[in-house]
Short mmCIF file of C-alpha atoms in Angstrom, two decimals:
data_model
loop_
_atom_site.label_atom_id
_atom_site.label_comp_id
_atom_site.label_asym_id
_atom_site.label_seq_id
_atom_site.Cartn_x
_atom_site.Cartn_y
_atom_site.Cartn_z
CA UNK Q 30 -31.52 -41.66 18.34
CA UNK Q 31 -32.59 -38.03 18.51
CA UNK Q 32 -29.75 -37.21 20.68
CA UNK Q 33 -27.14 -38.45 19.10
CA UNK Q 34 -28.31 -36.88 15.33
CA UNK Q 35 -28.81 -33.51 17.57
CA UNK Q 36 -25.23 -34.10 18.31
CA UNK Q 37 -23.87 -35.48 14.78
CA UNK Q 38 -25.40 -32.33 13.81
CA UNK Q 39 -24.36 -29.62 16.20
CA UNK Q 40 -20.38 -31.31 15.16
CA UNK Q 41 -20.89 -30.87 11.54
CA UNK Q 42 -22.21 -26.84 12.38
CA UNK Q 43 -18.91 -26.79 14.51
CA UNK Q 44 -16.79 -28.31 12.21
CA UNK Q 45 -18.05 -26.17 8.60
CA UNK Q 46 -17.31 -22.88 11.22
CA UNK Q 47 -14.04 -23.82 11.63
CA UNK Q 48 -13.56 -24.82 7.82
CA UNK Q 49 -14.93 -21.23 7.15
CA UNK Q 50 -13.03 -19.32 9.66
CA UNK Q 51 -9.31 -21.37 10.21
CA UNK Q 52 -7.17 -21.83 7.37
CA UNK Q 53 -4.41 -24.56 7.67
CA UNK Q 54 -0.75 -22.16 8.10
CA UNK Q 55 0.97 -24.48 5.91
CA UNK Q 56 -1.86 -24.37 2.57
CA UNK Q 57 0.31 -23.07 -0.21
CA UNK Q 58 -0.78 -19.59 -1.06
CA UNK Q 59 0.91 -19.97 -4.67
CA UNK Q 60 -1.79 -22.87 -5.49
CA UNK Q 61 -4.66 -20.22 -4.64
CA UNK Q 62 -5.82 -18.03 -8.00
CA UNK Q 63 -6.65 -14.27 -8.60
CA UNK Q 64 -9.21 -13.62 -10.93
CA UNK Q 65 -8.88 -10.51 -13.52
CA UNK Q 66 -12.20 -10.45 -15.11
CA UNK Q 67 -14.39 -9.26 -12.03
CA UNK Q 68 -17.48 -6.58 -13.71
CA UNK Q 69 -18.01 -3.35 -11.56
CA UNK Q 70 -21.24 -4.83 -10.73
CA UNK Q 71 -19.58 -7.54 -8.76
CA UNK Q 72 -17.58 -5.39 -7.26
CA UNK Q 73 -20.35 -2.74 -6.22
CA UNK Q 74 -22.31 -5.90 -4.88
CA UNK Q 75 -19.53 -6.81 -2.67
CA UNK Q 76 -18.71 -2.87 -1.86
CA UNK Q 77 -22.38 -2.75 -0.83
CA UNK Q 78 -23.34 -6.10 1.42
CA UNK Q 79 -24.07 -5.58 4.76
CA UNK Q 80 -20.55 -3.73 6.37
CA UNK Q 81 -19.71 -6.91 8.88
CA UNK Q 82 -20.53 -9.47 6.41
CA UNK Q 83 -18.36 -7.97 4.28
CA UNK Q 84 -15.54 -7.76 7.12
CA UNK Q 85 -15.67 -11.28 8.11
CA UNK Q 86 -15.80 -12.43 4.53
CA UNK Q 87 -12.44 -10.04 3.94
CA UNK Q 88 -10.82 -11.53 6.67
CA UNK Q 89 -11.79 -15.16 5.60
CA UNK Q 90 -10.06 -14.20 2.21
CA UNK Q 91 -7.08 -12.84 4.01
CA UNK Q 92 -6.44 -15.97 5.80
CA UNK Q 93 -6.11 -17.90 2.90
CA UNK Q 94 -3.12 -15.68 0.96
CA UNK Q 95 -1.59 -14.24 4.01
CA UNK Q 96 -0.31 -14.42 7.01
CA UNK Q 97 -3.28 -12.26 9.22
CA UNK Q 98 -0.64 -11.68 12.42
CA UNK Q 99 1.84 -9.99 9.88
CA UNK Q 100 2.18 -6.48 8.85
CA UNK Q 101 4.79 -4.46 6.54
CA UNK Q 102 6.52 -1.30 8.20
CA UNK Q 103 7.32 0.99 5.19
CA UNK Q 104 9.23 4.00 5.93
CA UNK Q 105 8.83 6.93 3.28
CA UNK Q 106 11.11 9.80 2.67
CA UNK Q 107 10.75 12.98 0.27
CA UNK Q 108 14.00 12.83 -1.61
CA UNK Q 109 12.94 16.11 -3.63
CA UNK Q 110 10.43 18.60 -2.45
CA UNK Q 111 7.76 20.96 -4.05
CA UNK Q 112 8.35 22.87 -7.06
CA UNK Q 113 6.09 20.42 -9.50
CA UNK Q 114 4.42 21.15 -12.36
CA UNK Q 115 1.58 18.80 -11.80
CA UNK Q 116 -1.87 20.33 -10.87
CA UNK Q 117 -3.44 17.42 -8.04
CA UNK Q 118 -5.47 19.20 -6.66
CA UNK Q 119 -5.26 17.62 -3.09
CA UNK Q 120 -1.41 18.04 -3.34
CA UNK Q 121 1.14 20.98 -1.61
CA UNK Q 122 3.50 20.27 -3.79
CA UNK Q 123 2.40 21.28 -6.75
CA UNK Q 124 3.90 25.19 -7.80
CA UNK Q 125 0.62 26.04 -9.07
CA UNK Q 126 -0.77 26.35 -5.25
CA UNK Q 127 0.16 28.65 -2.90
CA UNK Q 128 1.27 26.74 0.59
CA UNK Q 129 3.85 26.21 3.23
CA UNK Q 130 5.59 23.04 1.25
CA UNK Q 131 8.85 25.31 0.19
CA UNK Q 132 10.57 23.77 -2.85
CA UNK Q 133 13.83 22.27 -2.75
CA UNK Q 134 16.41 20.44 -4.60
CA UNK Q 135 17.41 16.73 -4.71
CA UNK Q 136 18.65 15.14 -1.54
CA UNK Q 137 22.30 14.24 -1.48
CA UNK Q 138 22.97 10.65 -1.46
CA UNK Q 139 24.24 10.29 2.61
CA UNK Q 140 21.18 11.58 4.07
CA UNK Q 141 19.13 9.40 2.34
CA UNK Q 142 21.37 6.11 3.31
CA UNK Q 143 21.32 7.23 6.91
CA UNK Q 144 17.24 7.39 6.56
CA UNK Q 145 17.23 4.45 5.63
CA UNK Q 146 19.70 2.59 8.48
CA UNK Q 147 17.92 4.32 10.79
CA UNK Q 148 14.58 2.60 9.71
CA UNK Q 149 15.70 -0.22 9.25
CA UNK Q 150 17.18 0.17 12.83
CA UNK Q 151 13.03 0.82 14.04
CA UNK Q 152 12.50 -2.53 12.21
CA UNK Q 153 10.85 -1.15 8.49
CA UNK Q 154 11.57 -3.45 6.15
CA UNK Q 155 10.75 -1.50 2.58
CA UNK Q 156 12.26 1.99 2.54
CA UNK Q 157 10.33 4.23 0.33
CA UNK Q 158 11.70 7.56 -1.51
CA UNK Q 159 9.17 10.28 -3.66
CA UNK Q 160 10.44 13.30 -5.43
CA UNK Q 161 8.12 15.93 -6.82
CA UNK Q 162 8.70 15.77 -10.59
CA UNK Q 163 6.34 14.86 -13.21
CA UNK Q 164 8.75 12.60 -15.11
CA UNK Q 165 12.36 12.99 -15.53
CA UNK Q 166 12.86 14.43 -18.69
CA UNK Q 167 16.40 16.51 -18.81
CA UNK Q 168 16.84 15.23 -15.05
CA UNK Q 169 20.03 12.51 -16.14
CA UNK Q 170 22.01 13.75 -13.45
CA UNK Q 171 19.46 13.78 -10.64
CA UNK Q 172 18.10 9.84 -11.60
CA UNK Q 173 21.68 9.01 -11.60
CA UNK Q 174 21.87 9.81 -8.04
CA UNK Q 175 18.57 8.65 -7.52
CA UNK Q 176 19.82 4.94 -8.64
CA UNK Q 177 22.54 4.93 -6.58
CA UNK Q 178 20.10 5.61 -3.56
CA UNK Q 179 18.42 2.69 -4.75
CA UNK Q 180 21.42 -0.04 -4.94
CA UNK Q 181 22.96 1.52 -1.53
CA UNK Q 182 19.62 0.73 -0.01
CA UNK Q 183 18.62 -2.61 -1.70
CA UNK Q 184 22.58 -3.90 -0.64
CA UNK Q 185 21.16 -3.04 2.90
CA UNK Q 186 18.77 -6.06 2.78
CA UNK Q 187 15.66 -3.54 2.23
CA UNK Q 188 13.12 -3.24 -0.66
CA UNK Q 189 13.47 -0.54 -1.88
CA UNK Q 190 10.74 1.83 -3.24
CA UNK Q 191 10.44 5.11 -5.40
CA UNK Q 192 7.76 7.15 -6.98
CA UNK Q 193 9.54 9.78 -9.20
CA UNK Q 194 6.36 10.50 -11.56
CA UNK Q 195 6.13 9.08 -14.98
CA UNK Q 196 8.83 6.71 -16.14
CA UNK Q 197 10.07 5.80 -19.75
CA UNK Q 198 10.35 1.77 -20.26
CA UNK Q 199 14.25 2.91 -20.49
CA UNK Q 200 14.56 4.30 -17.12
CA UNK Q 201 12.38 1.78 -15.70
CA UNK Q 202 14.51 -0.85 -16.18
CA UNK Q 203 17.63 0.75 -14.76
CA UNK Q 204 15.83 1.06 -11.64
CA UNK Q 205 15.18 -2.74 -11.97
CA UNK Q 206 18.97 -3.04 -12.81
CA UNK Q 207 20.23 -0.81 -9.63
CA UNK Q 208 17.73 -3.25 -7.50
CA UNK Q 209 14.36 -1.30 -7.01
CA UNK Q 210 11.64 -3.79 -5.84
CA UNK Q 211 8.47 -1.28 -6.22
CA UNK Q 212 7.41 1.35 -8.11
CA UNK Q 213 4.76 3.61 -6.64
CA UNK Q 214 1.88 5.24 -9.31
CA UNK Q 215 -1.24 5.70 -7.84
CA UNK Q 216 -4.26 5.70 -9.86
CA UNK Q 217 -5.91 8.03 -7.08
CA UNK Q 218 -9.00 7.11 -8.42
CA UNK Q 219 -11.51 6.10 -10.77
CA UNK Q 220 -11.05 7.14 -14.90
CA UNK Q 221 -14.16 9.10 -14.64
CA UNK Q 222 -13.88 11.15 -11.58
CA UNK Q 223 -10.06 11.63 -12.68
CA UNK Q 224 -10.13 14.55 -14.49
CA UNK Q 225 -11.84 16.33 -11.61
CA UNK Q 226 -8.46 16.24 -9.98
CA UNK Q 227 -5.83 16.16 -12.27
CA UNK Q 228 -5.94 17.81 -15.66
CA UNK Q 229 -2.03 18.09 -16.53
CA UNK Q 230 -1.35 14.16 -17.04
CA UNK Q 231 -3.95 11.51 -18.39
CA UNK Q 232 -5.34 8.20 -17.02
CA UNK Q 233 -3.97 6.34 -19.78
CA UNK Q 234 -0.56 7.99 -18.87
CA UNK Q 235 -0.47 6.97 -15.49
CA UNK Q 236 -1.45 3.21 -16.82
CA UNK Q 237 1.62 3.62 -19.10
CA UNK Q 238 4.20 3.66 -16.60
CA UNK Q 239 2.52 0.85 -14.83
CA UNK Q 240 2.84 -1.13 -17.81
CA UNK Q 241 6.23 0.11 -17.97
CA UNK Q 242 7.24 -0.77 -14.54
CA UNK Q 243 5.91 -4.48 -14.93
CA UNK Q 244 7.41 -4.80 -17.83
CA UNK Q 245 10.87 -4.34 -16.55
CA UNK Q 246 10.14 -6.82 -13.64
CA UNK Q 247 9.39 -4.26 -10.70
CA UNK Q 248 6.37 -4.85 -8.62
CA UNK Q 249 3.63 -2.66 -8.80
CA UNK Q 250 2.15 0.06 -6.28
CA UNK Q 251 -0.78 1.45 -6.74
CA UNK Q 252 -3.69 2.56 -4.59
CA UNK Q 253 -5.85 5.71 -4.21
CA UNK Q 254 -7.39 8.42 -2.46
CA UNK Q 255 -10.46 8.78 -0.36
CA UNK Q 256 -11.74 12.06 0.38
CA UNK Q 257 -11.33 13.60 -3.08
CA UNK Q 258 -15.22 14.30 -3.56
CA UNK Q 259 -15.64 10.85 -5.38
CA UNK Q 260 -18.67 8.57 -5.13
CA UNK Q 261 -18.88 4.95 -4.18
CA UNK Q 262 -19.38 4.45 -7.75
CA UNK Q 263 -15.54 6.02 -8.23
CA UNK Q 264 -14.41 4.12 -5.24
CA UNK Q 265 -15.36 0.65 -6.83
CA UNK Q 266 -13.73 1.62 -10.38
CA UNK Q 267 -10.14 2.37 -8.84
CA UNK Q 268 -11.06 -0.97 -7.75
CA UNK Q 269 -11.97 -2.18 -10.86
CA UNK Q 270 -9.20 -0.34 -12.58
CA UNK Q 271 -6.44 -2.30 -10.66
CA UNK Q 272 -8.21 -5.87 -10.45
CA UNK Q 273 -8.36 -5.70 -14.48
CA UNK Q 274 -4.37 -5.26 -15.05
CA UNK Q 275 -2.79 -8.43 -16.29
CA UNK Q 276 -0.93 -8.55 -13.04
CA UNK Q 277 -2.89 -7.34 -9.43
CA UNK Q 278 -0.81 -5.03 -8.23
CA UNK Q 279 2.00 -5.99 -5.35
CA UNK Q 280 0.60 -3.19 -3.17
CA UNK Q 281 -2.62 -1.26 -3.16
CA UNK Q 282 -2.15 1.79 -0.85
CA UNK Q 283 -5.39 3.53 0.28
CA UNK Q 284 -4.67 6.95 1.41
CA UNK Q 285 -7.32 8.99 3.53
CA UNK Q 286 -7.30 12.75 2.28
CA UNK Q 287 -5.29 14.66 4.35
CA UNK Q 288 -6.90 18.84 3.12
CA UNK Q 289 -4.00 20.64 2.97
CA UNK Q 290 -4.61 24.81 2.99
CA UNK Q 291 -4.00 26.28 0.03
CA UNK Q 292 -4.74 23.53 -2.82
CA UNK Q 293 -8.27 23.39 -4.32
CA UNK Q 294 -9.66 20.46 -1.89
CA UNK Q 295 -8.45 22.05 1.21
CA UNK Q 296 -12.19 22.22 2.75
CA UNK Q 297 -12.99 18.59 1.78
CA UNK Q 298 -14.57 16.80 4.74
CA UNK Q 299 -12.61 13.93 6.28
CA UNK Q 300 -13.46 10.20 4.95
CA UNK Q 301 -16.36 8.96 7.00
CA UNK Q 302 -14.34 5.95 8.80
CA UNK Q 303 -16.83 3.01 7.83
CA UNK Q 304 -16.06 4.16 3.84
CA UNK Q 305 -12.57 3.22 4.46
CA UNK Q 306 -13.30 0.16 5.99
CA UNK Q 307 -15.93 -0.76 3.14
CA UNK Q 308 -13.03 0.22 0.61
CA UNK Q 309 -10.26 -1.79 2.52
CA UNK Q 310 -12.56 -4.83 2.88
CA UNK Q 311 -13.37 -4.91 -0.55
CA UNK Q 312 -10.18 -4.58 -2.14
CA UNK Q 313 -9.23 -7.27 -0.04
CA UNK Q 314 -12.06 -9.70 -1.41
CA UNK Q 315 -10.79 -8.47 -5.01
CA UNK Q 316 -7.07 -8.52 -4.81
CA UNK Q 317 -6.69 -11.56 -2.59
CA UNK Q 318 -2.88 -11.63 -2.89
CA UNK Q 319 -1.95 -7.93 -3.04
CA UNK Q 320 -1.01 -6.56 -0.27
CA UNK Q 321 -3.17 -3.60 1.06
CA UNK Q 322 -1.45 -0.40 2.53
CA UNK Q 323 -3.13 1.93 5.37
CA UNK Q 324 -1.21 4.99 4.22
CA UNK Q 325 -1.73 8.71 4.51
CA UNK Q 326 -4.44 9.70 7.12
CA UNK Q 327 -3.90 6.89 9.36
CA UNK Q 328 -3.15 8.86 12.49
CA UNK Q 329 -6.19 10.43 12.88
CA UNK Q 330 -7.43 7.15 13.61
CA UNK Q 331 -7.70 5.20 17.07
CA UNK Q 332 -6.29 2.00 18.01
CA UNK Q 333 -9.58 -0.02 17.69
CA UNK Q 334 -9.92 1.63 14.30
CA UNK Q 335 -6.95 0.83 13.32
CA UNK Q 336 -7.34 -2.89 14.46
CA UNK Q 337 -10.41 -2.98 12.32
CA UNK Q 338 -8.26 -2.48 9.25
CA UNK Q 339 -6.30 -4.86 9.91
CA UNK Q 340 -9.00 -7.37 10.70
CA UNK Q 341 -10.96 -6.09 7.05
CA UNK Q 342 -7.20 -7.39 5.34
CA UNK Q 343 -4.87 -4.18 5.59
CA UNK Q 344 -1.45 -5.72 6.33
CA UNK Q 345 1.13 -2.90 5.61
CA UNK Q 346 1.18 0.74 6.94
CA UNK Q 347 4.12 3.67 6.54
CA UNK Q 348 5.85 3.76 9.96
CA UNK Q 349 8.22 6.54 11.14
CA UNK Q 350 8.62 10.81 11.19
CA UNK Q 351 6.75 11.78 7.94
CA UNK Q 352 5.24 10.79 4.96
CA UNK Q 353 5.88 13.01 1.97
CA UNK Q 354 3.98 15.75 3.27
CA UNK Q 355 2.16 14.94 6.09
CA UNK Q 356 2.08 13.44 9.34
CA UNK Q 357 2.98 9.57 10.09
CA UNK Q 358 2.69 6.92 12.79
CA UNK Q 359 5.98 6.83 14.72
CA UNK Q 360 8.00 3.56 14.92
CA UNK Q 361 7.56 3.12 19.30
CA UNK Q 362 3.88 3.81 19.18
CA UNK Q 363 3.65 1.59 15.99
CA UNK Q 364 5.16 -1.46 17.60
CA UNK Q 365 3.70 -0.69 20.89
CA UNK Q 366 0.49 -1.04 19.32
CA UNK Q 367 1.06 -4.47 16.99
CA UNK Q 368 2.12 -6.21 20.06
CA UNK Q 369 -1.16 -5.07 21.87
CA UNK Q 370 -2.45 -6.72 19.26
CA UNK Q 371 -0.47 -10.05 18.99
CA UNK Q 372 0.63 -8.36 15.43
CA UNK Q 373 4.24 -8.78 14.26
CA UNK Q 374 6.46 -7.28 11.34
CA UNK Q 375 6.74 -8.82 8.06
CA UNK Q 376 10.36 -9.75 6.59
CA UNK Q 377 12.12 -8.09 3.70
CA UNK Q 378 10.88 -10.28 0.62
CA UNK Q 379 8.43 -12.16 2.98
CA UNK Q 380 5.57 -11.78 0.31
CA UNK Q 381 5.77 -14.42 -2.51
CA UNK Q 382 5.40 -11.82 -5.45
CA UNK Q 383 7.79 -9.69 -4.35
CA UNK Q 384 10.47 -12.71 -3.77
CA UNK Q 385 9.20 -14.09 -7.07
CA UNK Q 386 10.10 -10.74 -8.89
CA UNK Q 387 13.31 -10.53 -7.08
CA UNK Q 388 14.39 -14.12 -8.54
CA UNK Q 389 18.17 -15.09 -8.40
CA UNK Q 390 18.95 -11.30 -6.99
CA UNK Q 391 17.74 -12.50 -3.87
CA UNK Q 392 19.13 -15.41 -3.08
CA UNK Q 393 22.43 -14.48 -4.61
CA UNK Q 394 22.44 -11.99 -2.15
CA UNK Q 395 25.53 -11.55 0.39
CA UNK Q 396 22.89 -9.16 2.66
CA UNK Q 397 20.46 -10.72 4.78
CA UNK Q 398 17.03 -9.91 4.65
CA UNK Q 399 15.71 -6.94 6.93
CA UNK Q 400 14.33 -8.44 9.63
CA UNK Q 401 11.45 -6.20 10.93
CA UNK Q 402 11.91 -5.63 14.29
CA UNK Q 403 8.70 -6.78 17.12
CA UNK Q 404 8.18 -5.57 20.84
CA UNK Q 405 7.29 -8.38 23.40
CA UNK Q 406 4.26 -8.59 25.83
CA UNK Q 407 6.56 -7.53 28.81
CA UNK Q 408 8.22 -4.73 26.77
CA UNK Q 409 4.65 -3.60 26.28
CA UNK Q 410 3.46 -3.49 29.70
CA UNK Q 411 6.38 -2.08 30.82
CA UNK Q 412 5.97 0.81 28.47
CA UNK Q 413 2.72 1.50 29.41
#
């Protein structure tokens, strides 16, 4: 009798791991909710438990909304650089800082289109395009351009991306019309610690276009900064910030300072790795469905680090030559690495907000859907 209780028992320990751990591939995601009312309290509790804990209950949560072997390959390109008026003071752009980013004018419409075959080509899936304006006021002829970049793109079976600074409800929704899927706007980070690093546009601005861009149907971006100076505290309010919009945001990127010499935080010391982990994990918990972005800074870490990320619920990086203004993963040591890892590319419009926002643009499309590209085993051993 005591044996086979011992047993009964030891298969119901088994059996609640498994419930915890191993979610059933075909649960619908869309029947799983997002709440919008979490306190900074709750969200400092979770930022603070015990750093694995809070890992393996990330990755729990990741399980259920997504699919943990799949990753997004964004490519970004700087369509228009330096020369902005804007004073971030982590960024080269900006004319008030003297630094090697050289201003320039808008990139002609080819170059752009061949960017963006040739990453589709490495298998990215969302192409990605900044310019360094802080809106575009008196700029008609340069967004006119900048739209047809977008629908030459989007017909390529891409999502499409821009961050162009703020936007007017107008202008967003001719983006939306030419086919833009996301709009990048960072909060950077939280409303308090804000004006530390910005000064020439407001917190409540930046929130404006954000309302502005869901309004006209485009999914959100928007992510942060670590390494500014800010506190946990500040960390947990971006995260607050973003989990309190009506709609989580489609992407949360979470950029690791790069100090550039010659803007104000050039001597900032790098983002202890564990805080980005803690951040990552927690924004997973938080924003179950969004999908979380290891962007700028992500080369200076490892492998294993990098796995780590994954396994806390990142499940999109920026693949390719370049970010905006710094250095970026390239596509062969990218893929290398996923299939190391048994990870694999996500499809254009894989995620269910994204397809949901696209509605009957997407499946009235002639284009197929980018398929992001995936190296074998054998490929990998044989590159190694």
């Amino acid at each position: 009798m005591f044996r086979t209780s011992t047993s009964a028992l030891i298969s119901l320990r088994i059996s609640s791991r498994r419930l915890a751990t191993h979610v059933s591939q075909s649960a619908p995601t869309t029947a799983l909710g997002t709440r919008h009312d979490w306190s900074k309290k709750e969200i400092q509790d979770i930022y603070d438990s015990p750093l694995l804990d809070l890992i393996f209950r990330a990755a729990a949560v990741h399980r259920q909304y997504h699919d943990p072997k799949k990753i997004q390959l964004c490519t970004l390109m700087n369509i228009k650089t330096g020369g902005c008026s804007e004073d971030c003071s982590y960024c080269s752009q900006s004319s008030r800082y003297s630094t090697s980013t050289k201003a320039s004018r808008l990139v002609e419409i080819e170059p752009v289109l061949e960017a963006a075959r040739k990453a589709k080509a490495n298998g990215s899936t969302r192409f990605c395009m900044g310019a360094a304006w802080r809106d575009l006021a008196g700029r008609k002829r340069g967004f006119e351009k900048i739209l047809t970049m977008v629908s030459e793109v989007r017909g390529m079976g891409m999502e499409v991306c821009t961050t162009l600074g703020m936007l007017s409800p107008d202008q967003a929704r001719q983006l939306k019309e030419a086919g833009l899927t996301a709009y990048n706007h960072n909060l950077d980070t939280s409303r308090e610690f804000y004006p530390t690093v910005i000064t020439t546009r407001s917190y409540d601005e930046r929130l404006d276009t954000i309302s502005a861009v869901r309004d006209a149907g485009i999914s959100v971006c928007s992510g942060g900064i670590l390494g500014l100076g800010e506190s946990d505290a500040d960390r947990v309010g971006l995260i607050y910030e973003v989990s309190s919009m009506p709609e989580h945001p489609e992407s949360f990127p979470v950029n690791a300072l790069v100090p550039i010499p010659g803007t104000p935080l050039e001597n900032n010391e790098p983002i202890q790795y564990h805080t980005l982990l803690r951040t990552i994990a927690t924004a997973r918990v938080v924003l179950p469905s969004t999908i979380i972005r290891l962007a700028a800074g992500r080369q200076t870490l490892d492998e294993a680090k990098q796995a780590m990320c994954f396994m806390a619920g990142a499940n999109a990086v920026f693949t390719g030559e370049q970010m905006l203004t710094t250095p970026c993963s390239p596509w062969d040591e990218d893929k290398t690495m996923m299939a190391r890892w048994g990870l694999a590319g996500m499809r254009s419009f894989e995620q269910t907000n994204v397809a949901r926002k696209e509605g009957s643009r997407l499946t009235a499309s002639s284009e197929p859907v980018a398929e992001s590209l995936s190296v074998s085993s054998a490929e990998t051993q044989s590159a190694l």
